[in-house]
XYZ file of C-alpha atoms in Angstrom:
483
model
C -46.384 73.811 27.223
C -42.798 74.233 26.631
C -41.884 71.109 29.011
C -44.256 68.892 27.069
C -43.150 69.769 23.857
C -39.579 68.889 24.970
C -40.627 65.214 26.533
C -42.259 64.984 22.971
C -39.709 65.987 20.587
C -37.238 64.314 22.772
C -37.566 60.777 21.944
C -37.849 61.704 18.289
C -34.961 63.437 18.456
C -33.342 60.117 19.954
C -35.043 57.424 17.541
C -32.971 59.168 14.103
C -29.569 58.274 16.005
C -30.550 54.693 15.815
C -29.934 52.449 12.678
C -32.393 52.927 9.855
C -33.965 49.908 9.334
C -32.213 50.045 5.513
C -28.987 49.736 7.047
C -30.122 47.131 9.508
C -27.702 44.219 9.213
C -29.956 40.734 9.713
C -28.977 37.256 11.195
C -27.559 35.629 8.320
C -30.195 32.798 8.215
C -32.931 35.631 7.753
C -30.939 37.397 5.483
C -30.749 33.914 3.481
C -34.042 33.667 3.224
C -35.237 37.042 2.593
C -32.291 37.388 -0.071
C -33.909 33.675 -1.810
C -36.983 34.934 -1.949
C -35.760 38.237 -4.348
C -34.408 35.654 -6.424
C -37.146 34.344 -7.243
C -39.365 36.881 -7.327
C -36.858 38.554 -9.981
C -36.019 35.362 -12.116
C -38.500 34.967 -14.408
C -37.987 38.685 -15.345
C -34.098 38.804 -15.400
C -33.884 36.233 -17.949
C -36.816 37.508 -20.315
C -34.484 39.948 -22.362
C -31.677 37.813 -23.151
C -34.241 34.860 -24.048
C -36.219 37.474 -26.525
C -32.775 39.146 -27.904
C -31.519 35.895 -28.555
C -34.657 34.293 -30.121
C -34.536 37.576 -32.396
C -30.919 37.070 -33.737
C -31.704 33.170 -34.491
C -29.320 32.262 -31.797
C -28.613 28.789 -31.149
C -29.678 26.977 -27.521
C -26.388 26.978 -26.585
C -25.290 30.674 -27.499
C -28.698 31.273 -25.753
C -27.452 29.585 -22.261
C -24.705 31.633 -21.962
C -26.764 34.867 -22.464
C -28.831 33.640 -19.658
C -25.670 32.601 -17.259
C -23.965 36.223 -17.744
C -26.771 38.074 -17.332
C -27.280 36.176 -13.974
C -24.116 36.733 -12.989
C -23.666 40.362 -14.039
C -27.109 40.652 -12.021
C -25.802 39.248 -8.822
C -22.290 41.674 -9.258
C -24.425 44.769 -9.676
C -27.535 44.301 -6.937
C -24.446 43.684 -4.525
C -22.681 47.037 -5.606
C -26.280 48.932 -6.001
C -26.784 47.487 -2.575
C -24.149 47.492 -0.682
C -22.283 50.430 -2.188
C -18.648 51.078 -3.170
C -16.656 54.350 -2.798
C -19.194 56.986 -4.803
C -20.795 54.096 -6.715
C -24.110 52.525 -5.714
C -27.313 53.825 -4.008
C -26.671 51.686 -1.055
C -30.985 51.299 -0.756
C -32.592 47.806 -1.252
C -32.357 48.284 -5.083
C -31.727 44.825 -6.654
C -30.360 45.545 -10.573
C -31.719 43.739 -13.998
C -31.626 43.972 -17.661
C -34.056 46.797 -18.255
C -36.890 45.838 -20.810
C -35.678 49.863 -22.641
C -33.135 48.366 -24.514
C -35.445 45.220 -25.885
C -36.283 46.907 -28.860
C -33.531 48.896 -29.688
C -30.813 45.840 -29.708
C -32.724 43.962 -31.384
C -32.968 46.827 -33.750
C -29.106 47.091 -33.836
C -28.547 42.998 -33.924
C -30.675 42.443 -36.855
C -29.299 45.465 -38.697
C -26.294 43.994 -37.881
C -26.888 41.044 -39.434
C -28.321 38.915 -36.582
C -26.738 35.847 -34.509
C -23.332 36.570 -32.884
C -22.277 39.065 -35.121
C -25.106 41.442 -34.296
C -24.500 40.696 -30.842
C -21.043 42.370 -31.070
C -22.342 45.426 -32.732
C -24.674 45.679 -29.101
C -21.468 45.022 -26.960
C -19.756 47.853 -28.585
C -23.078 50.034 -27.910
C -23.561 49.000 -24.887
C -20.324 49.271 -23.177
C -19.896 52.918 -24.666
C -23.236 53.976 -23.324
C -22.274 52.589 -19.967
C -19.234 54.826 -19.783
C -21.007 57.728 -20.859
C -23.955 57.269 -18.022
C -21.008 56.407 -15.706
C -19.447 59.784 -16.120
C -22.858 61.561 -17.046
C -24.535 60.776 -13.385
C -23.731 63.890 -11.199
C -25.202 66.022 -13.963
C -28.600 64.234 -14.221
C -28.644 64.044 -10.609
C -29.383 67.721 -10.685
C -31.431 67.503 -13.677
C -34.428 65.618 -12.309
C -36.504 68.588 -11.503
C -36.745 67.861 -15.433
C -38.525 64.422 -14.835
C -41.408 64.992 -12.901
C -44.487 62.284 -12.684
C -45.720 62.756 -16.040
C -42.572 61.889 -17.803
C -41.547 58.835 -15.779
C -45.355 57.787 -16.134
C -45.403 58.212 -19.506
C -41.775 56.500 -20.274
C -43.336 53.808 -17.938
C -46.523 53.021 -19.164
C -44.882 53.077 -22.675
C -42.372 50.091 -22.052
C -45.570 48.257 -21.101
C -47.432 48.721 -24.001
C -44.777 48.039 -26.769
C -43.772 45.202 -24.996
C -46.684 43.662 -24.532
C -46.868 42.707 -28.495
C -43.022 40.933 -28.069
C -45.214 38.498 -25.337
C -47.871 38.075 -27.603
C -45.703 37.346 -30.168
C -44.353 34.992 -28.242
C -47.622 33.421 -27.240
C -48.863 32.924 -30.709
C -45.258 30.513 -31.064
C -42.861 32.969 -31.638
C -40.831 35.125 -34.236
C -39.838 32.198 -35.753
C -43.159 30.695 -36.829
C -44.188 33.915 -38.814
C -45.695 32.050 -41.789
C -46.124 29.099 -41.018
C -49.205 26.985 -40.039
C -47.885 26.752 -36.162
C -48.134 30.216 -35.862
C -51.140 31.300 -33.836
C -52.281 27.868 -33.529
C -55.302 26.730 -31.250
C -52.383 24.633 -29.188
C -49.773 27.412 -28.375
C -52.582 29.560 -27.386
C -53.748 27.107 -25.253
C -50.482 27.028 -23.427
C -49.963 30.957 -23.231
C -53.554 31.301 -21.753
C -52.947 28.225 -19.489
C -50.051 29.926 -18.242
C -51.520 33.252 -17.794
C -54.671 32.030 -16.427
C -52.673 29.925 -13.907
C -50.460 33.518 -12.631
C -54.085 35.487 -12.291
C -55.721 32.193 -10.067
C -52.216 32.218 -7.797
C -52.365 36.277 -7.365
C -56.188 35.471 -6.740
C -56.494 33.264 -4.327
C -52.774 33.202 -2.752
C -50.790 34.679 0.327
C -48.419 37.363 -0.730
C -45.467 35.185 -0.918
C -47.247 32.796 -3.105
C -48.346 36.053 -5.310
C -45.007 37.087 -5.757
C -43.472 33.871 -7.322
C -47.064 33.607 -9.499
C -45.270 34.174 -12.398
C -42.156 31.817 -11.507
C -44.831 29.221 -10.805
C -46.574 29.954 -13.807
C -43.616 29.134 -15.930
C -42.982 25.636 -14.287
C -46.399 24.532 -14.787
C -46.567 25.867 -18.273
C -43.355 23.971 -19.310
C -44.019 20.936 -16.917
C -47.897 20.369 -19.415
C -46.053 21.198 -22.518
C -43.086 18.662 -21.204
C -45.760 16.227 -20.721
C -47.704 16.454 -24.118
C -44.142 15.691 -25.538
C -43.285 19.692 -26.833
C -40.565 19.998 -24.749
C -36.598 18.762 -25.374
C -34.795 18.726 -22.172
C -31.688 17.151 -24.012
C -29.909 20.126 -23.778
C -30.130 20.083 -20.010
C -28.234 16.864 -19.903
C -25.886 17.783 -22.050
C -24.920 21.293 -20.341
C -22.196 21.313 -17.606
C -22.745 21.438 -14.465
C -20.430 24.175 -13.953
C -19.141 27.062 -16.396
C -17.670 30.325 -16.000
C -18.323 33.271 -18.243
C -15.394 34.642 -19.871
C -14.908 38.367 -20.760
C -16.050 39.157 -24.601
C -17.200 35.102 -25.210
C -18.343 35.852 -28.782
C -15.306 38.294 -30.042
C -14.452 42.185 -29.539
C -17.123 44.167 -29.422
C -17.694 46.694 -32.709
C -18.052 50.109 -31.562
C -20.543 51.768 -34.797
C -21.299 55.041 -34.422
C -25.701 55.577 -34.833
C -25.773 52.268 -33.120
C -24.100 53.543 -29.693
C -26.263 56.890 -30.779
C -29.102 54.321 -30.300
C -28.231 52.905 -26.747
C -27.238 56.260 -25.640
C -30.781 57.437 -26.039
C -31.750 54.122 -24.040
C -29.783 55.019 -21.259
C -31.053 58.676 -21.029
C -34.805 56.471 -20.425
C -33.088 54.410 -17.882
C -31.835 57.181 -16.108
C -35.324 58.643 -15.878
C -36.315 54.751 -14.798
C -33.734 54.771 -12.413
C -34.334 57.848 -10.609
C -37.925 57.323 -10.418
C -37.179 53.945 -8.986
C -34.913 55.539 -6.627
C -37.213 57.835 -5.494
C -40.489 55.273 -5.105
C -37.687 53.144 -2.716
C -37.106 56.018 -0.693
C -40.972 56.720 -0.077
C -41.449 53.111 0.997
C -38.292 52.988 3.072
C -38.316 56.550 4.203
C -35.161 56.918 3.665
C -34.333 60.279 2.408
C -33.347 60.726 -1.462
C -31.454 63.840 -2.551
C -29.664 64.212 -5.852
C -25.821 62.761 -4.175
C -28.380 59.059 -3.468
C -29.304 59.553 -7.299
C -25.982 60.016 -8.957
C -24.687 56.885 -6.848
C -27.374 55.116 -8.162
C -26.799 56.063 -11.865
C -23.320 55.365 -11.627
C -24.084 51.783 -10.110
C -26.343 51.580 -13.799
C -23.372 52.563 -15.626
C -20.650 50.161 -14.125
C -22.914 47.551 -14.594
C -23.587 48.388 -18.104
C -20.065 48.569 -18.850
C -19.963 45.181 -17.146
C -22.866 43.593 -19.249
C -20.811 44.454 -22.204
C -17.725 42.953 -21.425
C -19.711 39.968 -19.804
C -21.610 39.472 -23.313
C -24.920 40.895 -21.384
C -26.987 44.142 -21.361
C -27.970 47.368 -20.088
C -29.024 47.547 -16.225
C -31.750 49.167 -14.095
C -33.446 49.181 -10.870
C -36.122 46.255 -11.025
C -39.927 47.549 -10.230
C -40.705 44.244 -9.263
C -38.500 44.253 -6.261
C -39.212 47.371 -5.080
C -43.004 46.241 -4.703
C -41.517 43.216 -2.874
C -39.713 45.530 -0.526
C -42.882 47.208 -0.184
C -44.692 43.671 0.660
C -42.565 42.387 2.762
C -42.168 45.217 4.731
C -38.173 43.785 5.163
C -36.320 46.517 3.995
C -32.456 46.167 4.712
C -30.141 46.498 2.049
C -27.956 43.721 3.157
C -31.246 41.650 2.230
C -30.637 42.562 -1.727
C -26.901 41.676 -0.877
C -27.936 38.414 -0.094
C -29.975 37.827 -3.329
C -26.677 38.993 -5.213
C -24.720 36.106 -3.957
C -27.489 33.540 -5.137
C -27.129 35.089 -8.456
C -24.211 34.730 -9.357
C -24.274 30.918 -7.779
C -26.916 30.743 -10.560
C -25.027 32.509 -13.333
C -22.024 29.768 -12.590
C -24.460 26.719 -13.622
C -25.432 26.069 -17.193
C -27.817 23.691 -16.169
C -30.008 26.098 -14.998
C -29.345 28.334 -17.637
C -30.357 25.939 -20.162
C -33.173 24.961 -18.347
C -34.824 28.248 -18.651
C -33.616 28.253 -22.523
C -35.870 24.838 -22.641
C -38.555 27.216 -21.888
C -41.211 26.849 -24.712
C -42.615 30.267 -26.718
C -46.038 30.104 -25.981
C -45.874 29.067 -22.261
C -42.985 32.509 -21.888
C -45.316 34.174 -23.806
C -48.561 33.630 -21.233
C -46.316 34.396 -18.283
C -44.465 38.273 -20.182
C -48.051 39.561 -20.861
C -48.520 39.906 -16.877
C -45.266 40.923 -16.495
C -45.213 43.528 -19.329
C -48.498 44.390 -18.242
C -47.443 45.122 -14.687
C -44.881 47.677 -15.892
C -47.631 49.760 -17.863
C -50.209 49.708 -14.919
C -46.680 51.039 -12.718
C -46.545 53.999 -15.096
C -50.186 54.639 -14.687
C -49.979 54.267 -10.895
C -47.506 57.210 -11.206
C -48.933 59.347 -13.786
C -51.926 59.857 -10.898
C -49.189 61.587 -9.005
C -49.758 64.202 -12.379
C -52.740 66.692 -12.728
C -53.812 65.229 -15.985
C -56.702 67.905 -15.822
C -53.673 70.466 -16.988
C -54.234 70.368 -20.822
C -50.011 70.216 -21.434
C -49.632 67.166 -19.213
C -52.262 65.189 -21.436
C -50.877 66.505 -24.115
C -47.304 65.051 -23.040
C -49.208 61.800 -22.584
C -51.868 61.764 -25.838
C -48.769 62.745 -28.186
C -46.293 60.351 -26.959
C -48.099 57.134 -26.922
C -49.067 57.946 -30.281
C -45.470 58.310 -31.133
C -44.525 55.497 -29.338
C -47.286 53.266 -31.290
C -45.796 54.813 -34.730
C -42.640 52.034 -35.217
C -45.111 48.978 -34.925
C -48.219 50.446 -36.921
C -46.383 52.202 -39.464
C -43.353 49.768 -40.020
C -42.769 50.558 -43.873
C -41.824 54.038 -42.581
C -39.100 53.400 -40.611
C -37.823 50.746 -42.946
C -36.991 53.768 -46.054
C -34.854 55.086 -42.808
C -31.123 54.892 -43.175
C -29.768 51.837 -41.391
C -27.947 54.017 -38.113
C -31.441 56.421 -37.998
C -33.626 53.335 -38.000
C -31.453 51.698 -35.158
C -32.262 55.102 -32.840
C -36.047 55.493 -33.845
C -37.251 52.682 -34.679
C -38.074 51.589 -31.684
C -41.949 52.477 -29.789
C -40.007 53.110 -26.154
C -37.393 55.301 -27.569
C -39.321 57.518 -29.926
C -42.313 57.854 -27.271
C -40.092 58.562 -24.232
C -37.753 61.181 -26.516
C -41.343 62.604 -27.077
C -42.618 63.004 -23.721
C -38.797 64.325 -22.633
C -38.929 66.930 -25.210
C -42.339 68.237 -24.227
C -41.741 68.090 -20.794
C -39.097 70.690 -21.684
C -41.302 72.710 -24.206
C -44.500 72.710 -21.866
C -43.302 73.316 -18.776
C -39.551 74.149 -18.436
C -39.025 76.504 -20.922
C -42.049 78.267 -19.611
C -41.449 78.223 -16.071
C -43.548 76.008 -14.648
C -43.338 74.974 -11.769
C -42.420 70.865 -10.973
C -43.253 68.608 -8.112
C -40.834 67.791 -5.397
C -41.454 65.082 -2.677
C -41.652 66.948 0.763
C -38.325 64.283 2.556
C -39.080 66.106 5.596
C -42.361 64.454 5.703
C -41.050 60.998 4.665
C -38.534 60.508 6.968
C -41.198 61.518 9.964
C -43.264 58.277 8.269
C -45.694 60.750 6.935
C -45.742 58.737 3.611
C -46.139 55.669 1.595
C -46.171 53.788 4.968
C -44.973 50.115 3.973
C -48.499 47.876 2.966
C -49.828 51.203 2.770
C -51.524 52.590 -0.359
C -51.027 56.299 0.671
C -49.276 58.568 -1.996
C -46.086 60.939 -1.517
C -47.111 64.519 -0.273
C -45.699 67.158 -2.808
C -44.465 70.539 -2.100
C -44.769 73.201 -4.925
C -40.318 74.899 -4.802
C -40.621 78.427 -5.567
């Protein structure tokens, strides 16, 4: 018995000196390819927020093209440094980085307050560069803190972004902010085009290959805008007019204003994206089994935070892990980090021509509407998928859940509450994501880790021996009970 558990354990012991296939390096044409199709897969989403923040603060097309081209680029900068890693900084997993949909609300919060257009988009700079910093220098403590976090938290903070977003997209369907009043809004025509649109996604995931499901929602948008473009309600004059190449320059609309409850306001955002982060971290190390421990998690966080403080000074936003990647990684089955590298470099080829970025500005409401519902709607069903990884039969964990999507529903049903707020308080509560996830944080703490309880940790003995979440597998992370 002895000898033939040696010739067993023997080649195991051999097959974890060779390279993981994260850090496999691929033939460059591969690499290209596999990198492209990220791209797209992540487009449609990476633009959303600046397109919404800008159509908030009544910004013009071309103020809204350069939103779009730094973001692009600031995405391609920080999937490469997520990716490929850099001294203590990045998680060096197939992560690729975007705006996180967290901070929708909350800048547009802090723009409007501000007084909207390019002057509330320098009270967000100041915010968002300072909250950077602080989740720059914060990481190594949360690292150890995510015993805190456990399924029913990043659930919950999950399935919470979906659901307060998903009245932005509808918004958007019914024409957008901008038509509030007027006959246009919520006519039979732009609901047309947001149902065409959506209609179109759902047929593609239907009856398509998984390649062709995973640009749905890219396709979706072209065939939106290409009808609308063809029944005359599209202007592609812009696109002519934009150059073909630009570079964005540090602080384009002015210093950023550093104000005191807004940066209180993004601060609390980050906290979420931390949770969103690690719990992203975490789902890419089941599918890659590649094992996470709190050292992979503050490199990750402190990839979020240098690209933060990047965003800022690059006049874009807040970053995060994308979910929509990670399922691709998951798809795919390709899983090497250099991969997400690769997508970086298209990026910021991207963010370098206005042409494209005013081509997604040309974009109409209704048709970006149809496509963010899926989207939006995607992130919620995520956080469900996780909170089954919860015992919602434990009366405290639905309570976490019952109480904070109430709380998180509280900004948009009870609006003339928040509004008799103080400007700063409004900025850091008024907001569905914010208030719910501070909810579920706080009685996380009160239910279970102030009492003792125990928390859920994945068993990384088991994933690395490809125990778990097997890629195109729909098996679920075994849990170990510490203590």
């Amino acid at each position: 018995m002895p000898r033939q558990t040696s010739r067993q354990s023997s080649p195991q012991r051999s097959s974890r000196h060779k390279t993981h296939p994260v850090d496999e390096l691929l033939p460059i044409p591969r690499l290209a390819l596999y990198g492209f199709q990220h791209v797209l897969a992540f487009y449609a989403a990476a633009v959303i927020v600046p397109v919404l923040l800008g159509n908030a603060l009544g910004l013009t097309r071309q103020e809204l093209v350069h939103l779009i081209n730094a973001d692009l680029l600031t995405c391609g900068v920080a999937s490469i440094v997520q990716a490929l890693g850099v001294w203590k900084v990045g998680a060096r997993l197939p992560l690729v980085q975007g705006v996180t949909f967290t901070a929708v609300s909350p800048m547009i919060a802090i723009g409007t307050g501000a007084g909207g257009g390019t002057a509330g988009l320098l009270v967000v700079y100041g915010a968002v560069i300072t909250a950077g910093m602080a989740t720059f220098l914060f990481a190594p403590l949360f690292s150890k803190l995510v015993k805190y976090f456990p399924p029913v938290v990043i659930g919950t903070v999950l399935t919470i972004i979906g659901i307060t977003l998903i009245p932005v997209a509808l918004q958007d369907a019914a024409g957008g902010a901008h038509l509030i009043g007027t006959p246009d809004y919520g006519s039979p025509k732009n609901l047309a085009y947001a149902l065409g649109t959506l209609l179109f996604i759902l047929i593609l995931v239907r009856v398509g290959q998984p390649l062709l499901s995973s640009l749905a929602v890219l396709f979706g948008l072209v065939a939106g805008t290409t009808v609308a473009w063809i029944l005359g309600d599209v202007d592609f004059g812009v696109v002519e007019q934009a150059d073909w190449l630009g570079v964005t320059t540090p602080f384009h609309y002015g210093m950023p204003r550093f104000e005191l409850f807004p940066i209180i306001a993004m601060l609390v955002v980050m906290l979420i994206t931390m949770v969103e982060t690690t719990g992203d971290v975490y789902a890419i190390g089941e599918i890659t089994r590649k094992k996470v421990d709190a050292d992979t998690v503050a490199r990750a966080l402190r990839a979020d935070g240098a690209a933060t403080v990047l965003g800022g000074v690059l006049n874009s936003f807040p970053y995060v892990a994308f979910a929509e990647n990670i399922g691709l990684v998951r798809m795919s089955r390709i899983m090497s980090r250099y991969v997400v590298v690769a997508a970086g470099v298209f990026m910021i080829a991207l963010g370098l021509l206005p042409k494209a970025g005013s081509l997604v500005a040309s974009i109409p409401h209704p048709v970006l509407g149809g496509a963010a519902v899926s989207m939006f709607g995607i992130v919620a069903a995520v956080g469900v998928q996780i909170l089954g990884k919860a015992d919602l039969r434990e009366e405290r964990n639905t309570l976490i859940l019952a109480v904070s999507l109430g709380a998180a529903l509280l900004p948009t049903t009870v609006a003339p509450f928040f509004d008799r707020m103080p400007d700063g308080i409004r900025a850091v509560l008024d907001s569905g994501i914010t208030l719910g996830a501070l909810t579920a944080i706080a009685l996380n703490l009160v239910f279970n880790v102030f009492t003792g309880r125990s928390t859920m940790d994945i068993d990384w003995d088991d994933v690395e021996d490809g125990a778990v979440a097997r890629p195109g597998t729909g098996a679920l992370p075994h849990y170990s009970l510490p203590g």
